[in-house]
Amino acid sequence: MTVRSTDLIHHPYEAPQGFRSVVPAVHKASTVIFPDTAALATTQWKDKSGYTYGLHGTPTTFTLEERLATLEGGHQALLAPSGLSALALVNQSLLRAGDEVLLPDNAYGPNKDVVRAELAHWGVRHAFYNPLDAADLAARITPATRLVWLEAAGSVTLEFPDLDGLLAVCRQHPRIVAALDNTWGAGLAFQPFELGLPDRHGSRGVDLTVHALTKYPSGGGDVLMGAVVTRDEALHHQLKMSHMRFGLGVSGNDAEFILKGLSSIHVRYAAHDAATRHVTAWLLQQTAFSQVLHPALPDAPGHAHWLRHCRSAAGLVSMVFEADDWPQSRVHAFVDRLRLFKIGYSWGGPMSLVMPYGLTGMRQFGALADHTGTLVRLSIGLEQPDDLIADLSQALALS
Ligand SMILES: *Cc1c(COP(=O)(O)O)cnc(C)c1O
């Protein structure tokens, strides 16, 4: 029997052009085929006018990049395999031996680990600043400072930084790139490229944003991906060349999930926001916590900054337990008694999540600096908020 393998691989049938549907097609490739050697020599991927290799982009990833740039208010975007790899790309692409990077005290923990454990090996120094005090940032800038990270609200403790003040400090030093981890804001809570006053070139806002698409853009708790969005073509080009040389690609199927999630992100974000405020109002009436941390609360650290920039507040709220009445074992028993809230990292999906954090040594600045208690972060999903309150209530009553 003849195996028609050649015909199966080089089949003459070609489906007709012009298929259109609601969702963008999922294109997948390592190899991209060139019609002839002239095309091999002239095809350009850097300006998205053509395709050369799977790592350099497909119609699916180009489409996702363009939509993400629109979401964040930028002009260009790059996709990375995770939010953390997008953070690492920015650090690796922009920093050289002898340079210094500054991070907020409440930066996403693994980004702190990148600078501590990886960049340190390459002769890049780092320091942490108080995100609520622009003067503290100004005092830490040295002639070696090349990159300043911003994060709003800060990870876990959710202080909202003085974005305008911090950016004004960065703008006094033209060599500094101001990079925002915008996972919490998601391009919806505020406009990162429209912050503050224009500099002398007329540009405003941050130089780049990093977004963990793993969270709200995915919305499913099922895909890992990250993005770096810029407005400046030269900065984008530098990041893009590093991105290519490091071989950072994403799968077409994962891009499909993010594209699908993006079209409903604003509705889900508003639902997470409303439900979180509802749960937060109930948390405030409980006596077990010494503090409830949510940027829309009038006494939240940085509330005035949140009010100036934002009308929404995402889906995270944290509670602080004092060590005297609530030793870690008692807090963990409360967490273990929750039924709807599952214990897990990440956020932005349909299922509510809970994560306890020991506060000892977590913060250098602010009211939590010398705290020895335990913090519990809730990520509010898309369940009925009153069911979540009932769950918290039964677990507290038993603990
Ligand atoms: C989750 C998260 C990241 C990292 O995203 P991954 O896709 O999980 O690597 C980065 N920054 C913030 C603020 C995050 O919450």
mmCIF file of C-alpha atoms and ligand atoms in Angstrom:
data_model
loop_
_atom_site.group_PDB
_atom_site.id
_atom_site.type_symbol
_atom_site.label_atom_id
_atom_site.label_comp_id
_atom_site.label_asym_id
_atom_site.label_seq_id
_atom_site.Cartn_x
_atom_site.Cartn_y
_atom_site.Cartn_z
ATOM 1 C CA MET A 1 0.000 0.000 0.000
ATOM 2 C CA THR A 2 1.264 3.463 -0.888
ATOM 3 C CA VAL A 3 1.491 5.887 1.972
ATOM 4 C CA ARG A 4 0.606 9.258 0.459
ATOM 5 C CA SER A 5 2.697 11.195 2.934
ATOM 6 C CA THR A 6 3.971 13.692 0.374
ATOM 7 C CA ASP A 7 0.428 14.547 -0.646
ATOM 8 C CA LEU A 8 -0.592 14.882 2.971
ATOM 9 C CA ILE A 9 2.222 17.359 3.646
ATOM 10 C CA HIS A 10 2.039 19.213 0.313
ATOM 11 C CA HIS A 11 -1.695 18.952 -0.265
ATOM 12 C CA PRO A 12 -3.004 20.897 -3.273
ATOM 13 C CA TYR A 13 -6.222 22.043 -1.612
ATOM 14 C CA GLU A 14 -6.188 25.550 -0.215
ATOM 15 C CA ALA A 15 -9.210 26.848 1.666
ATOM 16 C CA PRO A 16 -10.650 30.028 0.162
ATOM 17 C CA GLN A 17 -9.376 33.381 1.444
ATOM 18 C CA GLY A 18 -11.628 35.830 3.177
ATOM 19 C CA PHE A 19 -12.984 33.824 6.115
ATOM 20 C CA ARG A 20 -14.189 36.223 8.796
ATOM 21 C CA SER A 21 -15.652 35.566 12.222
ATOM 22 C CA VAL A 22 -16.014 37.270 15.600
ATOM 23 C CA VAL A 23 -12.758 35.913 16.986
ATOM 24 C CA PRO A 24 -9.274 36.362 15.474
ATOM 25 C CA ALA A 25 -7.820 33.196 13.982
ATOM 26 C CA VAL A 26 -5.282 31.169 15.963
ATOM 27 C CA HIS A 27 -2.097 30.965 13.905
ATOM 28 C CA LYS A 28 0.672 28.680 15.093
ATOM 29 C CA ALA A 29 4.179 28.322 13.788
ATOM 30 C CA SER A 30 7.783 27.760 14.486
ATOM 31 C CA THR A 31 8.627 27.756 10.761
ATOM 32 C CA VAL A 32 7.159 30.475 8.585
ATOM 33 C CA ILE A 33 7.307 29.788 4.830
ATOM 34 C CA PHE A 34 8.784 32.330 2.395
ATOM 35 C CA PRO A 35 7.524 32.304 -1.197
ATOM 36 C CA ASP A 36 11.056 32.832 -2.606
ATOM 37 C CA THR A 37 14.564 33.911 -1.650
ATOM 38 C CA ALA A 38 13.808 37.532 -2.543
ATOM 39 C CA ALA A 39 11.090 37.512 0.116
ATOM 40 C CA LEU A 40 13.532 35.861 2.527
ATOM 41 C CA ALA A 41 15.858 38.816 2.088
ATOM 42 C CA THR A 42 13.248 41.560 2.366
ATOM 43 C CA THR A 43 10.522 40.388 4.768
ATOM 44 C CA GLN A 44 10.446 42.523 7.933
ATOM 45 C CA TRP A 45 8.908 41.453 11.226
ATOM 46 C CA LYS A 46 10.084 44.344 13.415
ATOM 47 C CA ASP A 47 7.509 46.762 12.012
ATOM 48 C CA LYS A 48 4.852 44.025 11.796
ATOM 49 C CA SER A 49 4.795 44.221 7.985
ATOM 50 C CA GLY A 50 5.611 40.515 7.611
ATOM 51 C CA TYR A 51 6.410 37.188 9.222
ATOM 52 C CA THR A 52 9.770 35.449 9.447
ATOM 53 C CA TYR A 53 9.742 32.981 12.355
ATOM 54 C CA GLY A 54 7.293 31.902 15.044
ATOM 55 C CA LEU A 55 9.246 33.702 17.767
ATOM 56 C CA HIS A 56 9.041 36.948 15.762
ATOM 57 C CA GLY A 57 5.263 36.970 15.735
ATOM 58 C CA THR A 58 2.174 35.551 14.060
ATOM 59 C CA PRO A 59 -1.095 37.255 13.047
ATOM 60 C CA THR A 60 -2.522 36.123 16.411
ATOM 61 C CA THR A 61 0.264 37.570 18.571
ATOM 62 C CA PHE A 62 0.460 40.778 16.490
ATOM 63 C CA THR A 63 -3.297 41.239 17.004
ATOM 64 C CA LEU A 64 -3.023 40.663 20.749
ATOM 65 C CA GLU A 65 -0.096 43.110 21.000
ATOM 66 C CA GLU A 66 -2.029 45.838 19.197
ATOM 67 C CA ARG A 67 -5.103 45.378 21.404
ATOM 68 C CA LEU A 68 -3.001 45.435 24.592
ATOM 69 C CA ALA A 69 -1.302 48.656 23.498
ATOM 70 C CA THR A 70 -4.778 50.135 23.020
ATOM 71 C CA LEU A 71 -5.965 48.880 26.437
ATOM 72 C CA GLU A 72 -3.023 50.489 28.247
ATOM 73 C CA GLY A 73 -3.036 53.668 26.148
ATOM 74 C CA GLY A 74 0.364 52.913 24.624
ATOM 75 C CA HIS A 75 1.604 52.548 21.056
ATOM 76 C CA GLN A 76 3.544 49.263 21.046
ATOM 77 C CA ALA A 77 3.436 46.009 23.016
ATOM 78 C CA LEU A 78 5.549 42.881 23.463
ATOM 79 C CA LEU A 79 4.279 39.559 24.785
ATOM 80 C CA ALA A 80 6.226 37.465 27.292
ATOM 81 C CA PRO A 81 5.541 33.981 28.690
ATOM 82 C CA SER A 82 4.539 35.369 32.131
ATOM 83 C CA GLY A 83 4.191 38.654 33.956
ATOM 84 C CA LEU A 84 7.414 37.892 35.765
ATOM 85 C CA SER A 85 9.324 37.257 32.522
ATOM 86 C CA ALA A 86 8.043 40.634 31.244
ATOM 87 C CA LEU A 87 9.418 42.309 34.395
ATOM 88 C CA ALA A 88 12.725 40.452 33.969
ATOM 89 C CA LEU A 89 12.931 41.456 30.294
ATOM 90 C CA VAL A 90 12.684 45.142 31.206
ATOM 91 C CA ASN A 91 15.375 44.774 33.872
ATOM 92 C CA GLN A 92 17.712 42.798 31.633
ATOM 93 C CA SER A 93 17.229 44.946 28.553
ATOM 94 C CA LEU A 94 17.636 48.354 30.194
ATOM 95 C CA LEU A 95 20.261 47.778 32.900
ATOM 96 C CA ARG A 96 24.039 47.463 32.450
ATOM 97 C CA ALA A 97 26.846 46.681 34.908
ATOM 98 C CA GLY A 98 27.319 49.733 37.130
ATOM 99 C CA ASP A 99 23.704 50.881 36.792
ATOM 100 C CA GLU A 100 21.235 51.088 39.640
ATOM 101 C CA VAL A 101 17.518 50.264 39.758
ATOM 102 C CA LEU A 102 15.059 51.591 42.361
ATOM 103 C CA LEU A 103 11.940 49.691 43.421
ATOM 104 C CA PRO A 104 9.075 50.627 45.718
ATOM 105 C CA ASP A 105 9.115 48.955 49.129
ATOM 106 C CA ASN A 106 5.818 47.233 48.200
ATOM 107 C CA ALA A 107 6.914 46.007 44.740
ATOM 108 C CA TYR A 108 5.745 42.595 43.506
ATOM 109 C CA GLY A 109 7.975 40.243 45.563
ATOM 110 C CA PRO A 110 9.435 38.215 42.687
ATOM 111 C CA ASN A 111 10.593 41.437 40.950
ATOM 112 C CA LYS A 112 12.517 42.238 44.140
ATOM 113 C CA ASP A 113 14.031 38.757 43.913
ATOM 114 C CA VAL A 114 15.086 39.353 40.276
ATOM 115 C CA VAL A 115 17.099 42.420 41.248
ATOM 116 C CA ARG A 116 18.456 40.846 44.454
ATOM 117 C CA ALA A 117 19.420 37.439 43.120
ATOM 118 C CA GLU A 118 20.001 37.917 39.374
ATOM 119 C CA LEU A 119 20.924 41.511 38.584
ATOM 120 C CA ALA A 120 23.304 41.660 41.527
ATOM 121 C CA HIS A 121 25.458 39.012 39.782
ATOM 122 C CA TRP A 122 25.816 41.293 36.790
ATOM 123 C CA GLY A 123 26.947 44.318 38.757
ATOM 124 C CA VAL A 124 23.569 46.067 38.844
ATOM 125 C CA ARG A 125 22.800 47.621 42.230
ATOM 126 C CA HIS A 126 19.330 48.248 43.649
ATOM 127 C CA ALA A 127 17.600 50.085 46.462
ATOM 128 C CA PHE A 128 14.039 50.320 47.744
ATOM 129 C CA TYR A 129 12.138 53.598 48.219
ATOM 130 C CA ASN A 130 9.007 54.684 50.071
ATOM 131 C CA PRO A 131 6.257 54.788 47.421
ATOM 132 C CA LEU A 132 4.211 57.307 49.449
ATOM 133 C CA ASP A 133 7.072 59.816 49.646
ATOM 134 C CA ALA A 134 8.398 61.380 46.445
ATOM 135 C CA ALA A 135 11.127 63.131 48.457
ATOM 136 C CA ASP A 136 12.418 59.724 49.575
ATOM 137 C CA LEU A 137 12.690 58.618 45.936
ATOM 138 C CA ALA A 138 14.440 61.894 45.021
ATOM 139 C CA ALA A 139 16.985 61.346 47.809
ATOM 140 C CA ARG A 140 17.847 57.839 46.583
ATOM 141 C CA ILE A 141 18.536 58.740 42.958
ATOM 142 C CA THR A 142 22.242 58.694 42.072
ATOM 143 C CA PRO A 143 24.063 59.317 38.769
ATOM 144 C CA ALA A 144 23.919 55.512 38.265
ATOM 145 C CA THR A 145 20.106 55.260 38.551
ATOM 146 C CA ARG A 146 18.756 54.101 35.193
ATOM 147 C CA LEU A 147 15.407 52.475 35.978
ATOM 148 C CA VAL A 148 12.689 53.302 38.522
ATOM 149 C CA TRP A 149 9.863 50.847 39.079
ATOM 150 C CA LEU A 150 6.428 52.049 40.139
ATOM 151 C CA GLU A 151 3.518 49.898 41.258
ATOM 152 C CA ALA A 152 -0.044 51.058 41.953
ATOM 153 C CA ALA A 153 -1.468 49.822 44.239
ATOM 154 C CA GLY A 154 1.511 48.091 45.865
ATOM 155 C CA SER A 155 1.536 44.311 46.102
ATOM 156 C CA VAL A 156 -0.186 42.676 49.086
ATOM 157 C CA THR A 157 -0.399 45.814 51.280
ATOM 158 C CA LEU A 158 -2.118 47.922 48.561
ATOM 159 C CA GLU A 159 -0.741 51.375 49.441
ATOM 160 C CA PHE A 160 -1.471 53.707 46.523
ATOM 161 C CA PRO A 161 1.684 55.650 45.571
ATOM 162 C CA ASP A 162 2.016 59.341 44.788
ATOM 163 C CA LEU A 163 2.274 58.609 41.056
ATOM 164 C CA ASP A 164 2.415 62.264 39.981
ATOM 165 C CA GLY A 165 5.033 63.111 42.576
ATOM 166 C CA LEU A 166 7.185 60.059 41.805
ATOM 167 C CA LEU A 167 7.002 60.733 38.058
ATOM 168 C CA ALA A 168 7.924 64.387 38.542
ATOM 169 C CA VAL A 169 11.088 63.186 40.336
ATOM 170 C CA CYS A 170 11.909 60.732 37.520
ATOM 171 C CA ARG A 171 11.345 63.446 34.889
ATOM 172 C CA GLN A 172 14.093 65.583 36.426
ATOM 173 C CA HIS A 173 16.573 62.938 35.224
ATOM 174 C CA PRO A 174 16.236 62.344 31.465
ATOM 175 C CA ARG A 175 18.320 59.146 31.631
ATOM 176 C CA ILE A 176 15.813 57.449 33.958
ATOM 177 C CA VAL A 177 13.178 55.099 32.549
ATOM 178 C CA ALA A 178 9.998 55.095 34.675
ATOM 179 C CA ALA A 179 8.414 51.625 34.498
ATOM 180 C CA LEU A 180 5.011 50.805 36.016
ATOM 181 C CA ASP A 181 3.822 47.340 36.985
ATOM 182 C CA ASN A 182 0.218 47.964 35.913
ATOM 183 C CA THR A 183 -1.263 44.558 36.701
ATOM 184 C CA TRP A 184 -3.648 45.960 39.356
ATOM 185 C CA GLY A 185 -4.797 48.914 37.241
ATOM 186 C CA ALA A 186 -5.021 46.677 34.145
ATOM 187 C CA GLY A 187 -5.339 49.708 31.841
ATOM 188 C CA LEU A 188 -8.782 50.329 33.370
ATOM 189 C CA ALA A 189 -8.362 51.982 36.789
ATOM 190 C CA PHE A 190 -6.227 54.870 35.462
ATOM 191 C CA GLN A 191 -4.311 55.922 32.344
ATOM 192 C CA PRO A 192 -0.591 55.276 32.948
ATOM 193 C CA PHE A 193 0.578 57.198 29.876
ATOM 194 C CA GLU A 194 -1.494 60.272 30.787
ATOM 195 C CA LEU A 195 -0.221 60.898 34.334
ATOM 196 C CA GLY A 196 1.333 64.104 35.617
ATOM 197 C CA LEU A 197 2.466 67.146 33.698
ATOM 198 C CA PRO A 198 4.109 67.006 30.249
ATOM 199 C CA ASP A 199 7.931 67.011 30.302
ATOM 200 C CA ARG A 200 9.950 69.284 28.039
ATOM 201 C CA HIS A 201 9.368 66.942 25.086
ATOM 202 C CA GLY A 202 5.624 67.115 25.700
ATOM 203 C CA SER A 203 5.329 63.495 26.814
ATOM 204 C CA ARG A 204 3.446 62.521 29.952
ATOM 205 C CA GLY A 205 3.053 59.469 32.118
ATOM 206 C CA VAL A 206 5.325 56.501 32.526
ATOM 207 C CA ASP A 207 7.778 55.272 29.878
ATOM 208 C CA LEU A 208 6.528 51.706 29.945
ATOM 209 C CA THR A 209 4.040 49.455 31.644
ATOM 210 C CA VAL A 210 4.274 45.769 32.455
ATOM 211 C CA HIS A 211 1.019 43.877 32.739
ATOM 212 C CA ALA A 212 0.611 40.329 34.069
ATOM 213 C CA LEU A 213 -2.017 39.169 31.564
ATOM 214 C CA THR A 214 -2.299 36.146 33.853
ATOM 215 C CA LYS A 215 -4.647 38.233 36.022
ATOM 216 C CA TYR A 216 -7.543 40.314 34.603
ATOM 217 C CA PRO A 217 -6.908 39.987 30.830
ATOM 218 C CA SER A 218 -7.007 36.182 31.108
ATOM 219 C CA GLY A 219 -9.695 36.279 33.756
ATOM 220 C CA GLY A 220 -9.748 32.503 33.884
ATOM 221 C CA GLY A 221 -6.933 31.464 36.215
ATOM 222 C CA ASP A 222 -5.689 29.265 33.388
ATOM 223 C CA VAL A 223 -3.104 31.158 31.291
ATOM 224 C CA LEU A 224 0.278 32.674 32.146
ATOM 225 C CA MET A 225 1.396 35.636 30.032
ATOM 226 C CA GLY A 226 2.839 39.128 30.359
ATOM 227 C CA ALA A 227 3.205 42.254 28.250
ATOM 228 C CA VAL A 228 5.449 45.314 28.050
ATOM 229 C CA VAL A 229 3.707 48.374 26.593
ATOM 230 C CA THR A 230 5.485 51.558 25.471
ATOM 231 C CA ARG A 231 4.786 54.812 23.647
ATOM 232 C CA ASP A 232 8.329 55.561 22.540
ATOM 233 C CA GLU A 233 9.482 53.750 19.391
ATOM 234 C CA ALA A 234 13.182 53.744 20.340
ATOM 235 C CA LEU A 235 12.477 52.266 23.789
ATOM 236 C CA HIS A 236 10.165 49.675 22.239
ATOM 237 C CA HIS A 237 12.846 48.759 19.712
ATOM 238 C CA GLN A 238 15.474 48.231 22.403
ATOM 239 C CA LEU A 239 13.117 45.992 24.394
ATOM 240 C CA LYS A 240 12.032 44.168 21.249
ATOM 241 C CA MET A 241 15.585 43.290 20.240
ATOM 242 C CA SER A 242 16.322 41.942 23.742
ATOM 243 C CA HIS A 243 13.006 40.081 23.655
ATOM 244 C CA MET A 244 14.025 38.422 20.397
ATOM 245 C CA ARG A 245 17.560 37.573 21.558
ATOM 246 C CA PHE A 246 16.243 36.053 24.803
ATOM 247 C CA GLY A 247 13.809 33.970 22.751
ATOM 248 C CA LEU A 248 10.653 34.995 24.600
ATOM 249 C CA GLY A 249 7.675 33.568 22.760
ATOM 250 C CA VAL A 250 4.072 32.742 23.669
ATOM 251 C CA SER A 251 1.833 30.034 22.282
ATOM 252 C CA GLY A 252 -0.925 30.856 19.807
ATOM 253 C CA ASN A 253 -3.439 28.962 21.941
ATOM 254 C CA ASP A 254 -2.558 31.010 25.007
ATOM 255 C CA ALA A 255 -2.811 34.219 22.951
ATOM 256 C CA GLU A 256 -6.271 33.048 21.866
ATOM 257 C CA PHE A 257 -7.394 32.800 25.513
ATOM 258 C CA ILE A 258 -6.123 36.282 26.316
ATOM 259 C CA LEU A 259 -7.795 37.728 23.198
ATOM 260 C CA LYS A 260 -11.036 36.119 24.301
ATOM 261 C CA GLY A 261 -10.698 37.453 27.849
ATOM 262 C CA LEU A 262 -9.853 40.979 26.703
ATOM 263 C CA SER A 263 -13.223 41.604 25.129
ATOM 264 C CA SER A 264 -14.982 41.296 28.502
ATOM 265 C CA ILE A 265 -12.241 42.652 30.774
ATOM 266 C CA HIS A 266 -13.980 45.964 31.550
ATOM 267 C CA VAL A 267 -17.188 44.211 32.647
ATOM 268 C CA ARG A 268 -15.343 41.688 34.820
ATOM 269 C CA TYR A 269 -13.099 44.375 36.324
ATOM 270 C CA ALA A 270 -16.155 46.456 37.302
ATOM 271 C CA ALA A 271 -17.791 43.364 38.833
ATOM 272 C CA HIS A 272 -14.647 42.486 40.847
ATOM 273 C CA ASP A 273 -14.449 46.118 41.999
ATOM 274 C CA ALA A 274 -18.099 46.322 43.130
ATOM 275 C CA ALA A 275 -18.015 42.938 44.887
ATOM 276 C CA THR A 276 -14.749 43.791 46.647
ATOM 277 C CA ARG A 277 -16.173 47.056 47.978
ATOM 278 C CA HIS A 278 -19.234 45.168 49.221
ATOM 279 C CA VAL A 279 -17.089 42.588 51.046
ATOM 280 C CA THR A 280 -14.783 45.344 52.331
ATOM 281 C CA ALA A 281 -17.719 47.208 53.904
ATOM 282 C CA TRP A 282 -18.551 44.036 55.839
ATOM 283 C CA LEU A 283 -14.904 43.439 56.824
ATOM 284 C CA LEU A 284 -14.808 46.937 58.361
ATOM 285 C CA GLN A 285 -17.579 45.986 60.787
ATOM 286 C CA GLN A 286 -15.603 43.044 62.190
ATOM 287 C CA THR A 287 -13.434 43.368 65.277
ATOM 288 C CA ALA A 288 -10.902 40.645 64.413
ATOM 289 C CA PHE A 289 -8.732 42.832 62.156
ATOM 290 C CA SER A 290 -6.701 45.822 63.255
ATOM 291 C CA GLN A 291 -6.715 47.168 59.679
ATOM 292 C CA VAL A 292 -8.531 46.551 56.443
ATOM 293 C CA LEU A 293 -6.382 47.582 53.474
ATOM 294 C CA HIS A 294 -8.198 48.735 50.336
ATOM 295 C CA PRO A 295 -7.237 51.924 48.461
ATOM 296 C CA ALA A 296 -10.815 53.282 48.290
ATOM 297 C CA LEU A 297 -11.078 53.418 52.102
ATOM 298 C CA PRO A 298 -10.628 57.004 53.359
ATOM 299 C CA ASP A 299 -7.905 56.007 55.860
ATOM 300 C CA ALA A 300 -5.993 53.754 53.427
ATOM 301 C CA PRO A 301 -2.331 54.687 52.933
ATOM 302 C CA GLY A 302 -2.229 56.772 49.737
ATOM 303 C CA HIS A 303 -6.034 57.112 49.523
ATOM 304 C CA ALA A 304 -5.724 60.734 48.305
ATOM 305 C CA HIS A 305 -3.501 59.560 45.416
ATOM 306 C CA TRP A 306 -5.979 56.803 44.551
ATOM 307 C CA LEU A 307 -8.818 59.333 44.569
ATOM 308 C CA ARG A 308 -6.910 61.685 42.262
ATOM 309 C CA HIS A 309 -6.174 59.000 39.646
ATOM 310 C CA CYS A 310 -8.806 56.268 39.915
ATOM 311 C CA ARG A 311 -12.513 55.635 40.064
ATOM 312 C CA SER A 312 -12.216 51.850 40.370
ATOM 313 C CA ALA A 313 -10.183 49.698 42.736
ATOM 314 C CA ALA A 314 -9.803 46.172 41.290
ATOM 315 C CA GLY A 315 -10.572 43.036 43.296
ATOM 316 C CA LEU A 316 -8.064 42.823 46.154
ATOM 317 C CA VAL A 317 -8.458 43.580 49.850
ATOM 318 C CA SER A 318 -6.169 42.643 52.741
ATOM 319 C CA MET A 319 -6.796 42.307 56.479
ATOM 320 C CA VAL A 320 -4.176 42.723 59.210
ATOM 321 C CA PHE A 321 -4.302 40.511 62.307
ATOM 322 C CA GLU A 322 -2.380 41.548 65.444
ATOM 323 C CA ALA A 323 0.070 38.938 66.712
ATOM 324 C CA ASP A 324 -1.138 39.147 70.351
ATOM 325 C CA ASP A 325 -4.710 38.005 69.771
ATOM 326 C CA TRP A 326 -4.166 36.334 66.460
ATOM 327 C CA PRO A 327 -0.948 34.281 66.441
ATOM 328 C CA GLN A 328 -0.137 32.860 63.042
ATOM 329 C CA SER A 329 -1.644 29.464 63.913
ATOM 330 C CA ARG A 330 -5.035 31.072 64.652
ATOM 331 C CA VAL A 331 -4.969 33.056 61.399
ATOM 332 C CA HIS A 332 -4.060 29.907 59.479
ATOM 333 C CA ALA A 333 -6.957 28.064 61.150
ATOM 334 C CA PHE A 334 -9.292 30.845 59.924
ATOM 335 C CA VAL A 335 -7.871 30.507 56.394
ATOM 336 C CA ASP A 336 -8.235 26.721 56.503
ATOM 337 C CA ARG A 337 -11.902 27.038 57.538
ATOM 338 C CA LEU A 338 -12.841 29.069 54.456
ATOM 339 C CA ARG A 339 -14.769 27.014 51.925
ATOM 340 C CA LEU A 340 -15.441 29.274 48.924
ATOM 341 C CA PHE A 341 -12.121 31.119 49.179
ATOM 342 C CA LYS A 342 -9.442 28.727 47.969
ATOM 343 C CA ILE A 343 -5.829 29.017 49.098
ATOM 344 C CA GLY A 344 -3.802 30.009 46.059
ATOM 345 C CA TYR A 345 -1.512 32.599 44.481
ATOM 346 C CA SER A 346 -2.548 34.949 41.709
ATOM 347 C CA TRP A 347 -5.872 36.741 41.197
ATOM 348 C CA GLY A 348 -8.266 38.044 38.563
ATOM 349 C CA GLY A 349 -10.125 34.800 37.887
ATOM 350 C CA PRO A 350 -13.689 33.713 38.664
ATOM 351 C CA MET A 351 -12.836 31.932 41.930
ATOM 352 C CA SER A 352 -12.148 33.877 45.117
ATOM 353 C CA LEU A 353 -8.706 33.231 46.595
ATOM 354 C CA VAL A 354 -7.046 33.746 49.962
ATOM 355 C CA MET A 355 -3.357 33.993 50.867
ATOM 356 C CA PRO A 356 -1.782 34.579 54.305
ATOM 357 C CA TYR A 357 1.493 36.522 54.589
ATOM 358 C CA GLY A 358 3.715 36.960 57.662
ATOM 359 C CA LEU A 359 4.310 40.704 58.092
ATOM 360 C CA THR A 360 7.630 40.407 59.925
ATOM 361 C CA GLY A 361 10.292 42.000 57.719
ATOM 362 C CA MET A 362 7.894 42.566 54.830
ATOM 363 C CA ARG A 363 8.001 46.396 54.826
ATOM 364 C CA GLN A 364 10.734 48.975 55.476
ATOM 365 C CA PHE A 365 8.401 52.004 55.480
ATOM 366 C CA GLY A 366 4.972 52.950 56.761
ATOM 367 C CA ALA A 367 2.732 51.716 59.570
ATOM 368 C CA LEU A 368 3.388 48.031 58.844
ATOM 369 C CA ALA A 369 7.203 48.337 59.005
ATOM 370 C CA ASP A 370 7.681 46.791 62.447
ATOM 371 C CA HIS A 371 4.553 44.707 62.441
ATOM 372 C CA THR A 372 4.887 41.097 63.567
ATOM 373 C CA GLY A 373 1.327 39.993 62.804
ATOM 374 C CA THR A 374 -0.190 38.232 59.829
ATOM 375 C CA LEU A 375 -1.858 39.704 56.772
ATOM 376 C CA VAL A 376 -4.507 37.862 54.801
ATOM 377 C CA ARG A 377 -5.110 38.941 51.225
ATOM 378 C CA LEU A 378 -8.422 38.203 49.575
ATOM 379 C CA SER A 379 -8.886 38.154 45.821
ATOM 380 C CA ILE A 380 -12.599 38.568 45.223
ATOM 381 C CA GLY A 381 -13.878 36.473 42.332
ATOM 382 C CA LEU A 382 -17.198 36.489 40.529
ATOM 383 C CA GLU A 383 -19.273 34.540 43.060
ATOM 384 C CA GLN A 384 -22.262 36.188 44.798
ATOM 385 C CA PRO A 385 -20.646 38.655 47.253
ATOM 386 C CA ASP A 386 -23.082 37.725 50.032
ATOM 387 C CA ASP A 387 -22.030 34.076 49.732
ATOM 388 C CA LEU A 388 -18.415 35.202 50.197
ATOM 389 C CA ILE A 389 -19.396 37.229 53.264
ATOM 390 C CA ALA A 390 -21.226 34.221 54.719
ATOM 391 C CA ASP A 391 -18.098 32.129 54.171
ATOM 392 C CA LEU A 392 -15.843 34.686 55.890
ATOM 393 C CA SER A 393 -18.364 34.980 58.708
ATOM 394 C CA GLN A 394 -18.553 31.254 59.455
ATOM 395 C CA ALA A 395 -14.766 30.893 59.345
ATOM 396 C CA LEU A 396 -14.239 33.870 61.696
ATOM 397 C CA ALA A 397 -16.887 32.637 64.132
ATOM 398 C CA LEU A 398 -15.084 29.300 64.488
ATOM 399 C CA SER A 399 -11.530 30.709 64.767
HETATM 400 C C1 LIG B 1 1.036 38.166 39.240
HETATM 401 C C2 LIG B 1 1.830 39.406 39.131
HETATM 402 C C3 LIG B 1 2.976 39.468 38.340
HETATM 403 C C4 LIG B 1 3.545 38.253 37.636
HETATM 404 O O1 LIG B 1 2.690 37.616 36.767
HETATM 405 P P1 LIG B 1 2.926 36.049 36.412
HETATM 406 O O2 LIG B 1 2.238 35.927 35.096
HETATM 407 O O3 LIG B 1 2.308 35.280 37.522
HETATM 408 O O4 LIG B 1 4.391 35.836 36.296
HETATM 409 C C5 LIG B 1 3.641 40.660 38.252
HETATM 410 N N1 LIG B 1 3.223 41.741 38.919
HETATM 411 C C6 LIG B 1 2.134 41.731 39.710
HETATM 412 C C7 LIG B 1 1.731 42.965 40.425
HETATM 413 C C8 LIG B 1 1.413 40.555 39.842
HETATM 414 O O5 LIG B 1 0.360 40.538 40.658
#
